[in-house]
Short mmCIF file of C-alpha atoms in Angstrom, two decimals:
data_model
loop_
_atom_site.label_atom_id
_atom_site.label_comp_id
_atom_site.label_asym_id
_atom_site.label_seq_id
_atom_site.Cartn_x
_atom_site.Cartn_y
_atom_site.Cartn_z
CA UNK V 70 66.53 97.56 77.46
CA UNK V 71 69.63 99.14 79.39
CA UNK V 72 70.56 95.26 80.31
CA UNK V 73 69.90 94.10 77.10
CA UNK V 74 72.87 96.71 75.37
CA UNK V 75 75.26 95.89 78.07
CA UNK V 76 75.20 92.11 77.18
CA UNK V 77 75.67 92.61 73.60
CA UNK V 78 78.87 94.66 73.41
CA UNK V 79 81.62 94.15 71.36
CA UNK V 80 85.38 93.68 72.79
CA UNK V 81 86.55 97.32 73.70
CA UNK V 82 83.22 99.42 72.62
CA UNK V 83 82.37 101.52 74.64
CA UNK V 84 78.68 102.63 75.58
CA UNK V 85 78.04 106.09 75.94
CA UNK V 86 74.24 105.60 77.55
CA UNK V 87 75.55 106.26 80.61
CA UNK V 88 77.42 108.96 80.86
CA UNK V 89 75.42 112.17 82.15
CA UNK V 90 75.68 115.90 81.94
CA UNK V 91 76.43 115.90 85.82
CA UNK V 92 78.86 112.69 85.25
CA UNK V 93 80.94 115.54 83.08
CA UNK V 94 80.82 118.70 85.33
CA UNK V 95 82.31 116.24 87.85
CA UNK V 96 84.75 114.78 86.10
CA UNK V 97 85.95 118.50 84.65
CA UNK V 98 85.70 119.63 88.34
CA UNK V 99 87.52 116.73 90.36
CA UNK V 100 90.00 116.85 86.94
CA UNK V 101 90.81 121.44 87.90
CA UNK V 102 91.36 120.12 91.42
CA UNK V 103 93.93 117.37 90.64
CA UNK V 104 95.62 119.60 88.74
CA UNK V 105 95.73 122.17 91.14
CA UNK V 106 97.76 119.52 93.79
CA UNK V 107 99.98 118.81 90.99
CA UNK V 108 100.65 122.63 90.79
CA UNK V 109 101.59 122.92 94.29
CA UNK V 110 104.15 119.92 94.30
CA UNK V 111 105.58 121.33 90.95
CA UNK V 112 106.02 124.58 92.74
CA UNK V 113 107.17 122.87 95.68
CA UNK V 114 109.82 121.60 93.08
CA UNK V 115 110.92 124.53 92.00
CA UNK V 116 111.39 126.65 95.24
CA UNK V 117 112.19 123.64 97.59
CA UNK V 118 110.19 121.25 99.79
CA UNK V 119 111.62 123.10 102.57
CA UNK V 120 109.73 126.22 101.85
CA UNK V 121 106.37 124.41 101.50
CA UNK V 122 105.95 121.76 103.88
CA UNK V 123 105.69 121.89 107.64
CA UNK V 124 108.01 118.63 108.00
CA UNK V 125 111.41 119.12 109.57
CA UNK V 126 114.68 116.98 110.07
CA UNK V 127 113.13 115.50 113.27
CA UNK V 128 109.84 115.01 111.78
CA UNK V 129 110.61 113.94 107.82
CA UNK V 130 107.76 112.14 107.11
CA UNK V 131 104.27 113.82 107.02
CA UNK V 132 100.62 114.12 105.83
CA UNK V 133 102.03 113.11 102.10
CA UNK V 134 103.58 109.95 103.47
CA UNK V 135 100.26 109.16 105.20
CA UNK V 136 98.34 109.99 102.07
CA UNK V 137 100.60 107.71 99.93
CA UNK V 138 100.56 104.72 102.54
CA UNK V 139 95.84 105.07 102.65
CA UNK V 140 95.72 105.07 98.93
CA UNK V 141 98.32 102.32 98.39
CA UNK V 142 96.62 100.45 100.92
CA UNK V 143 93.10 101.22 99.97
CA UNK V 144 94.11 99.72 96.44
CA UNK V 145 95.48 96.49 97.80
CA UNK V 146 91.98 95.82 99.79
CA UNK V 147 89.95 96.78 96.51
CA UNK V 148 92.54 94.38 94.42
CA UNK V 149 92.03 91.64 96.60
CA UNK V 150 87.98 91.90 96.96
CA UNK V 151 87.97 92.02 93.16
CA UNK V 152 89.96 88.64 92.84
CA UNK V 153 87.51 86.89 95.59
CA UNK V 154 84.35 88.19 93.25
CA UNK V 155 86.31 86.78 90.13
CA UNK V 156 87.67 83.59 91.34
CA UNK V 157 85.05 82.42 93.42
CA UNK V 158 82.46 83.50 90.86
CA UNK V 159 79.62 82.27 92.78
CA UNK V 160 79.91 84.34 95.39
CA UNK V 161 77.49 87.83 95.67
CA UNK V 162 80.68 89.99 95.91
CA UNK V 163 81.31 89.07 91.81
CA UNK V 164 78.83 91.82 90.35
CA UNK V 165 81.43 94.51 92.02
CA UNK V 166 84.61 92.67 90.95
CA UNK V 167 85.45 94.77 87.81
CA UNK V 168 84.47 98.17 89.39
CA UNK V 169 86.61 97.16 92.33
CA UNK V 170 89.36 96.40 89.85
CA UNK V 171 89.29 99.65 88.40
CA UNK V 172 88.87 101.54 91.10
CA UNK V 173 92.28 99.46 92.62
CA UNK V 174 94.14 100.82 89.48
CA UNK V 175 93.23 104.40 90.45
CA UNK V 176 94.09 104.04 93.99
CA UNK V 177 97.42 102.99 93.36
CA UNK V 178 97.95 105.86 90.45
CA UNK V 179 96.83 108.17 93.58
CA UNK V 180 99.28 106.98 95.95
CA UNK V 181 101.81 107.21 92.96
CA UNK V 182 101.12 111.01 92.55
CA UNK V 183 101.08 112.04 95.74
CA UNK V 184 104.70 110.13 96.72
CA UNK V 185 105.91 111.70 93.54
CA UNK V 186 104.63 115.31 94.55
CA UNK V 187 106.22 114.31 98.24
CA UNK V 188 109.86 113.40 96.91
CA UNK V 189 112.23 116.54 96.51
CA UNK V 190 114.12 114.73 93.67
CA UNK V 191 111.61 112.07 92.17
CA UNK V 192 113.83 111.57 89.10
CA UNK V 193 115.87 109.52 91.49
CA UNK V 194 113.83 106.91 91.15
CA UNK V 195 114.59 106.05 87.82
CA UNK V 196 118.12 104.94 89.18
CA UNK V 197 116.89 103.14 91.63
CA UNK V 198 115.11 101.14 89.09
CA UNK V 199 118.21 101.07 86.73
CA UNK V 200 120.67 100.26 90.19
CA UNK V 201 118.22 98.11 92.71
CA UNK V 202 119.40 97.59 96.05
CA UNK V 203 118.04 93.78 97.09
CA UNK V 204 118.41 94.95 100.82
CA UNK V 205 116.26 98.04 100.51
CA UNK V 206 112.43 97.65 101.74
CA UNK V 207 111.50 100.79 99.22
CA UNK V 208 113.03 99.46 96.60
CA UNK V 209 110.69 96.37 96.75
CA UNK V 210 107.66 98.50 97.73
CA UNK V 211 108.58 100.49 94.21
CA UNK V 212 108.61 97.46 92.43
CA UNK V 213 106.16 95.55 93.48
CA UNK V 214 103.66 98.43 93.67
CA UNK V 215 104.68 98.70 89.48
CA UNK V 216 104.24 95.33 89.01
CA UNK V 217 100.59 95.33 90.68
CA UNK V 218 100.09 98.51 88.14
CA UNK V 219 101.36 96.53 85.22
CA UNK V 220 99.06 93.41 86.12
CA UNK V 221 95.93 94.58 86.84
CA UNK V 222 96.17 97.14 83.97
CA UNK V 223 96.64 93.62 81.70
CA UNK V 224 93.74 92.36 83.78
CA UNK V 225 91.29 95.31 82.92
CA UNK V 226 92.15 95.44 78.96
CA UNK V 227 91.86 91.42 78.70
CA UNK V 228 88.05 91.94 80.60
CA UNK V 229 87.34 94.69 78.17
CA UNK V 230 88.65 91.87 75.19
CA UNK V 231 86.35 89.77 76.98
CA UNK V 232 89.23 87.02 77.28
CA UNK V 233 88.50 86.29 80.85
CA UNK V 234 90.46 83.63 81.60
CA UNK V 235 93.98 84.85 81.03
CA UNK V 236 92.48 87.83 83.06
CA UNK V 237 91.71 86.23 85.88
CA UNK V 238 95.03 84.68 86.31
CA UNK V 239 96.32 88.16 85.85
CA UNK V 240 94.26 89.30 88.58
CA UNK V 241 95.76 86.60 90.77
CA UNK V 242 99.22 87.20 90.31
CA UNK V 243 98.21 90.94 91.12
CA UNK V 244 96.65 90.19 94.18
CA UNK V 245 99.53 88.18 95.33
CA UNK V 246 101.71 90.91 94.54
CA UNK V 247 99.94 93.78 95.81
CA UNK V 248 99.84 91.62 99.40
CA UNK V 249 103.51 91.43 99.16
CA UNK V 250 103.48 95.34 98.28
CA UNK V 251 101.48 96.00 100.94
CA UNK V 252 103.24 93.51 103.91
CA UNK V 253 106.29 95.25 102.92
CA UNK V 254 105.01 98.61 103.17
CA UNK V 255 104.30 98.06 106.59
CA UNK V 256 107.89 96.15 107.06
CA UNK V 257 108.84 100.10 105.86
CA UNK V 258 107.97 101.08 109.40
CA UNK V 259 108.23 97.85 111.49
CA UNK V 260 111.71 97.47 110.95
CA UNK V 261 112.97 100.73 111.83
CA UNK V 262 114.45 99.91 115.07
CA UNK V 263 114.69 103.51 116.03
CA UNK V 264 111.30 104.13 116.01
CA UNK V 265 109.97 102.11 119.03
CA UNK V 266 106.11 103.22 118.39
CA UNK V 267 106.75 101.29 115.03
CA UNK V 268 109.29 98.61 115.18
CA UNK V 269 107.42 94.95 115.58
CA UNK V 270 106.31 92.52 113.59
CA UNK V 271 102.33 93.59 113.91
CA UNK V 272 102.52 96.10 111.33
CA UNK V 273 102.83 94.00 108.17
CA UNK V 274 99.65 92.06 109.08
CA UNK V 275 98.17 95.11 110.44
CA UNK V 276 98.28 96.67 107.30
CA UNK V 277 96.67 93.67 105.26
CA UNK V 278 93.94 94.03 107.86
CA UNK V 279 93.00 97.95 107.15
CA UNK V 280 93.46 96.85 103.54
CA UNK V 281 90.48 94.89 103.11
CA UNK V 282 88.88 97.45 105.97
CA UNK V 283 89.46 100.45 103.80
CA UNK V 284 89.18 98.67 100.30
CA UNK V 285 85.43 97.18 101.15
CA UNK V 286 84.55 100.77 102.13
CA UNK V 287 85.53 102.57 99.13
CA UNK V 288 83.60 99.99 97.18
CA UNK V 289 80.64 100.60 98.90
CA UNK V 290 81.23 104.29 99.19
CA UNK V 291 81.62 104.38 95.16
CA UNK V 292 79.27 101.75 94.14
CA UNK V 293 76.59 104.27 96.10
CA UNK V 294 77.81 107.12 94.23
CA UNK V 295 78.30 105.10 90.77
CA UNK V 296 74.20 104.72 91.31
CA UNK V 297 73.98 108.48 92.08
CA UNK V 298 75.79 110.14 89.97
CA UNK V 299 73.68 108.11 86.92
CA UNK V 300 70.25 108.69 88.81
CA UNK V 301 69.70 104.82 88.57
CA UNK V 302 68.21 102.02 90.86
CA UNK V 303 70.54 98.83 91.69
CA UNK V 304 69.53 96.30 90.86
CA UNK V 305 68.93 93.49 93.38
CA UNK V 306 72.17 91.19 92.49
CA UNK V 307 74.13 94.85 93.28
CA UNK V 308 71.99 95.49 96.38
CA UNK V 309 73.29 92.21 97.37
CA UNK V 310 77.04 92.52 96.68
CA UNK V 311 77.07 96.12 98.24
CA UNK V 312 75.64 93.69 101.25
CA UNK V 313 77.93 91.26 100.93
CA UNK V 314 80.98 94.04 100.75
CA UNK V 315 79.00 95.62 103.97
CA UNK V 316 79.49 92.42 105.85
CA UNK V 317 83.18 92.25 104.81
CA UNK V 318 83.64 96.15 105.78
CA UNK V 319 82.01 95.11 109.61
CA UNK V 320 84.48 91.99 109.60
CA UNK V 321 87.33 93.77 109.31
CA UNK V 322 86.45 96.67 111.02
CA UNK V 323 86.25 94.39 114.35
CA UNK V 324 89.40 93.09 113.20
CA UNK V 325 91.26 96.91 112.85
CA UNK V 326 89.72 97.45 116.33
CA UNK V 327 91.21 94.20 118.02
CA UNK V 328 94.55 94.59 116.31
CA UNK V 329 94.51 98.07 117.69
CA UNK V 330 93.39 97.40 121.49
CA UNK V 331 96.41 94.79 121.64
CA UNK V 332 99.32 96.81 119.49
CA UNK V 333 98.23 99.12 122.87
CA UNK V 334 98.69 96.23 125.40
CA UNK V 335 101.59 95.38 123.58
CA UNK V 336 103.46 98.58 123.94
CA UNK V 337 102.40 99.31 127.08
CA UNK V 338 103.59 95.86 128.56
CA UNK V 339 106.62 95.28 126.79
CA UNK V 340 107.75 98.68 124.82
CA UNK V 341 110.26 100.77 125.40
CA UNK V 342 110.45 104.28 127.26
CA UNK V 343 109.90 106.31 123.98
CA UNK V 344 107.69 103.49 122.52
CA UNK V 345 105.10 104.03 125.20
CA UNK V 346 105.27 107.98 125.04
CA UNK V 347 104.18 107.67 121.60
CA UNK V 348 101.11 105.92 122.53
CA UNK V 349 100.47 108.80 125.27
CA UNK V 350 100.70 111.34 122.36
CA UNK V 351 97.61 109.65 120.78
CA UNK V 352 95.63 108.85 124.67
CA UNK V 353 96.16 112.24 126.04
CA UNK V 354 98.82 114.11 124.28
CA UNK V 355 98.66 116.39 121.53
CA UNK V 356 97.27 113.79 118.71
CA UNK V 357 94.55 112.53 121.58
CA UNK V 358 91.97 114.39 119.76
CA UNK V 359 92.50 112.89 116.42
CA UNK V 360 92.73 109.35 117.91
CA UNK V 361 89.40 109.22 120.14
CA UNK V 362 87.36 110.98 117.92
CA UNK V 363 88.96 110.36 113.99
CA UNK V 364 90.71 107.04 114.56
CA UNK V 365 88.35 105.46 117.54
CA UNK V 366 84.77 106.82 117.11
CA UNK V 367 84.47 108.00 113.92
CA UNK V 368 86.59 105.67 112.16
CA UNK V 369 85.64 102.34 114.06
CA UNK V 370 83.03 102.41 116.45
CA UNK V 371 80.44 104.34 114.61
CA UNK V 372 80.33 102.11 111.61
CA UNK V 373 80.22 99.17 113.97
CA UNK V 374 77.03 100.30 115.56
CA UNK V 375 75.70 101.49 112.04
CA UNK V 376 76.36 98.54 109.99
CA UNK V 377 75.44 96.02 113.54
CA UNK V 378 71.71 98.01 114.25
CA UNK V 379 70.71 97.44 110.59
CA UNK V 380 72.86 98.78 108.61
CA UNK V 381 73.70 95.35 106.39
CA UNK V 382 70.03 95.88 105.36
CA UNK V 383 69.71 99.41 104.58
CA UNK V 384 72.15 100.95 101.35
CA UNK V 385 71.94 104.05 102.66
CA UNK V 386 73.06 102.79 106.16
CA UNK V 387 76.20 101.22 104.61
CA UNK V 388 77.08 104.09 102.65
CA UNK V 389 77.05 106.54 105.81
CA UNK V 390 79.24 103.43 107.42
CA UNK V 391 81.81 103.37 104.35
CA UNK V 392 82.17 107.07 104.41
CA UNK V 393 82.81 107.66 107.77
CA UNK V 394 85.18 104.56 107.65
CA UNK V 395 87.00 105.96 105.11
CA UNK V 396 87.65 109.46 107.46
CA UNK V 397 88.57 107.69 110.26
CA UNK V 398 90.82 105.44 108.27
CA UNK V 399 93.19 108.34 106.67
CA UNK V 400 93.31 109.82 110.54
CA UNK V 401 94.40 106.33 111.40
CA UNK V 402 97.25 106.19 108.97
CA UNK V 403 98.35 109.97 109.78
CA UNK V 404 98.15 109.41 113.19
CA UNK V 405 100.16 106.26 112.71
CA UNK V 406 103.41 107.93 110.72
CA UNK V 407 103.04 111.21 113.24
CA UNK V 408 103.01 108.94 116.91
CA UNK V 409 105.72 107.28 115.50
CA UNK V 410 108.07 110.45 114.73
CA UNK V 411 106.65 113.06 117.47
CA UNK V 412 108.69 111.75 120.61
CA UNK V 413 111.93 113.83 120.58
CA UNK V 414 114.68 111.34 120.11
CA UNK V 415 117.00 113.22 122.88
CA UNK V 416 114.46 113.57 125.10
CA UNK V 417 114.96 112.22 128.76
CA UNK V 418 119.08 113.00 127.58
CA UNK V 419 119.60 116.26 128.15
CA UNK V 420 117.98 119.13 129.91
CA UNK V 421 115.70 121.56 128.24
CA UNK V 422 114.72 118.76 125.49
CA UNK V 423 110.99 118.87 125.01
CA UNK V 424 109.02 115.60 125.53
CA UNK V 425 107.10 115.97 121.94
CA UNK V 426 108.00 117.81 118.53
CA UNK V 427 105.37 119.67 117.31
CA UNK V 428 104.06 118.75 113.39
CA UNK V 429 100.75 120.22 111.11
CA UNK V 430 100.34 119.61 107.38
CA UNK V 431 100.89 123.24 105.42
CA UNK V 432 98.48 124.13 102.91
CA UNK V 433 100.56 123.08 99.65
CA UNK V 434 100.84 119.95 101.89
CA UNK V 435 97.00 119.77 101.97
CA UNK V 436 96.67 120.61 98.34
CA UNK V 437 98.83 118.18 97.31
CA UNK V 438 96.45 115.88 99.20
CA UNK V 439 93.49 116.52 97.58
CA UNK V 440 94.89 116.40 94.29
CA UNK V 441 95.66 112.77 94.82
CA UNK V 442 91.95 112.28 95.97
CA UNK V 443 90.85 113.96 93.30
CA UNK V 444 92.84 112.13 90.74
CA UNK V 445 91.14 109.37 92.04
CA UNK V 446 87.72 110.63 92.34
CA UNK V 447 88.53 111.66 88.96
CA UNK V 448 89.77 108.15 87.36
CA UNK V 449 86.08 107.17 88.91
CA UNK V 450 84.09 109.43 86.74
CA UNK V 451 86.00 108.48 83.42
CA UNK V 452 85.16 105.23 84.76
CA UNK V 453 81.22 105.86 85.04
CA UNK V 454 81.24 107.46 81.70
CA UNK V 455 83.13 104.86 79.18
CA UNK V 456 82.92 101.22 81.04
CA UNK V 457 80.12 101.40 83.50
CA UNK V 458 78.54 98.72 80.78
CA UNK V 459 81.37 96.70 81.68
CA UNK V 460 80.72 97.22 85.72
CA UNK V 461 77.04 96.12 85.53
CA UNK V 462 77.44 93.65 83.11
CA UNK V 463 77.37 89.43 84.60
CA UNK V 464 79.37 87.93 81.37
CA UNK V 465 82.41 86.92 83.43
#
């Protein structure tokens, strides 16, 4: 009956059958805690960034940058798995294509809050846009980023219209875009010359590669809880796109864990003095704990063996893979922007310099955080509630 309603919906009506009573404690819930991030970045406003983050001249860049950087690229993997579902329409990854779509859009409008909440004057940014600099990497990650906004929001209001062919060219062009977005994200950090730990031409490719890591395990992570939330069964075409997504996820987790073992080599072979006391910091220096056991085990190996030993058969396998995945991977972007800042850049030039700065997130920092996850966890619920007959229905 549920099937039947889904398939006979009108262009941009909505159906209400599945929304829940638990669907809206959530949403009111994960909605409180959004706010209460924005709250400490408007205080943080108000009184100065100085007072409420832990980052320092040395160290500028900290837990918000990392935050912005696993949400922006988190939306450009779920963007681009939604475009292979719609494009290549036979293939079993199209049942999650709009649901990947939309949660893309949130992702994005995560990473957008959080940068916002990070930047002591974000008003600045509305010159930028009025007086762009052609030579500046964040001015193209700005734009392009707002493009990829502007294009799949087209995309998702054109689905909901039903008009499905002008919406899958949209989704192309945003897919394109949102790799350029991301490749230059990473060109952010490789081309800071000054920061041996980051400067190469890995990064840009690197990132592409956690993208579609990080965006196949947020689909499966919310496509699980999509099911639970509603207290419903998948069906068996979205048992086997969550499989499908599970075999991407194992893919490019391999791929993370290659690119990682020879950015090592590389450094290590070839880098400079400071370059490879950045990698110490993560092998047996102060961030050694979150790399073996955040970055390493929890966010690589273990899903490996999980998803390897069964776990491509078994939902509730993949889930436990996607969400431990999707730990690991915000420790591997944190670890990531710290390595790169944490050698002292005098050190070896004058006595008394300590080898490493010291850096930990404060808790409007952390707050601040979790209201961009929860904006996101929100955006999901709204999601479940007013278009979930658009997720599950086949029409496209």
């Amino acid at each position: 009956m549920a099937e039947t309603k889904i398939e006979t919906l009108k262009p941009f009506q909505v159906d209400l059958s599945f929304a829940t009573p638990r669907i809206t404690l959530l949403t009111f819930l994960f909605l409180f805690l959004t706010l209460i991030g924005v709250a400490a970045g408007v205080y943080g406003l108000i009184v100065g960034h100085h007072h409420i983050c832990n980052t320092t001249r040395e160290i500028p860049w900290g837990i918000l940058i990392s935050g912005y950087i696993y949400f922006a690229i988190m939306s450009t993997g779920l963007c681009i798995l939604s475009v292979l579902g719609h494009l290549f329409g036979g293939t079993s990854l199209l049942p999650l294509s709009n649901r990947s779509l939309y949660l893309s859009i949130f992702a994005i409008l995560a990473a957008f809050l959080i940068i916002g909440l990070e930047l002591e004057n974000p008003w600045r940014m509305f010159w930028m846009a009025i007086t762009p600099n052609p030579t500046s990497n964040i001015m193209w990650m700005g734009a392009l980023y707002g493009a990829c906004v502007a294009f799949m929001l087209l995309e998702f209001v054109l689905i909901l219209s039903k008009r499905y062919a002008l919406a899958f060219a949209l989704g192309l062009l945003g897919a394109l875009t949102e790799i350029a977005a991301n490749t230059n994200l990473g060109a952010v950090f490789a081309l800071i010359a000054a920061r041996p730990f980051w400067y190469g031409a890995q990064l840009p490719i690197y990132f592409i590669t956690s993208a579609l890591m990080t965006g196949a395990a947020a689909l499966i992570f919310f496509n699980y809880i999509a099911y639970e939330v509603r207290q419903k069964a998948m069906d068996e075409a979205m048992q086997k796109a969550t499989s499908a997504a599970g075999k991407v996820l194992l893919l490019f987790l391999i791929a993370v864990s290659l690119a990682t073992i020879w950015r090592f080599l590389a450094i290590f072979t070839g880098g400079s003095d400071k370059g490879r006391l950045a990698a110490l910091a993560l092998l047996n220096g102060p961030l050694a704990f979150n790399f073996w056991f955040f970055e390493i085990a929890l966010g690589l190996v273990f899903p490996i063996i999980i998803l390897v030993f069964g776990g491509l058969r078994n939902i509730h396998a993949m889930f436990l893979a996607s969400l431990i995945t999707l730990i690991g991977a915000f420790f591997q972007r944190y670890d990531l922007v710290v390595a790169g800042q944490i050698v002292h850049p005098y050190h070896g030039l004058f006595e008394g310099i300590p080898k490493y700065l010291s850096y930990s997130p404060s808790i409007f920092e952390l707050l601040m955080i979790m209201g961009g996850a929860s904006l996101l966890v929100t955006g999901f619920l709204i999601g479940e509630r007013y278009f979930a007959g658009v997720f599950e229905s086949r029409e496209h």
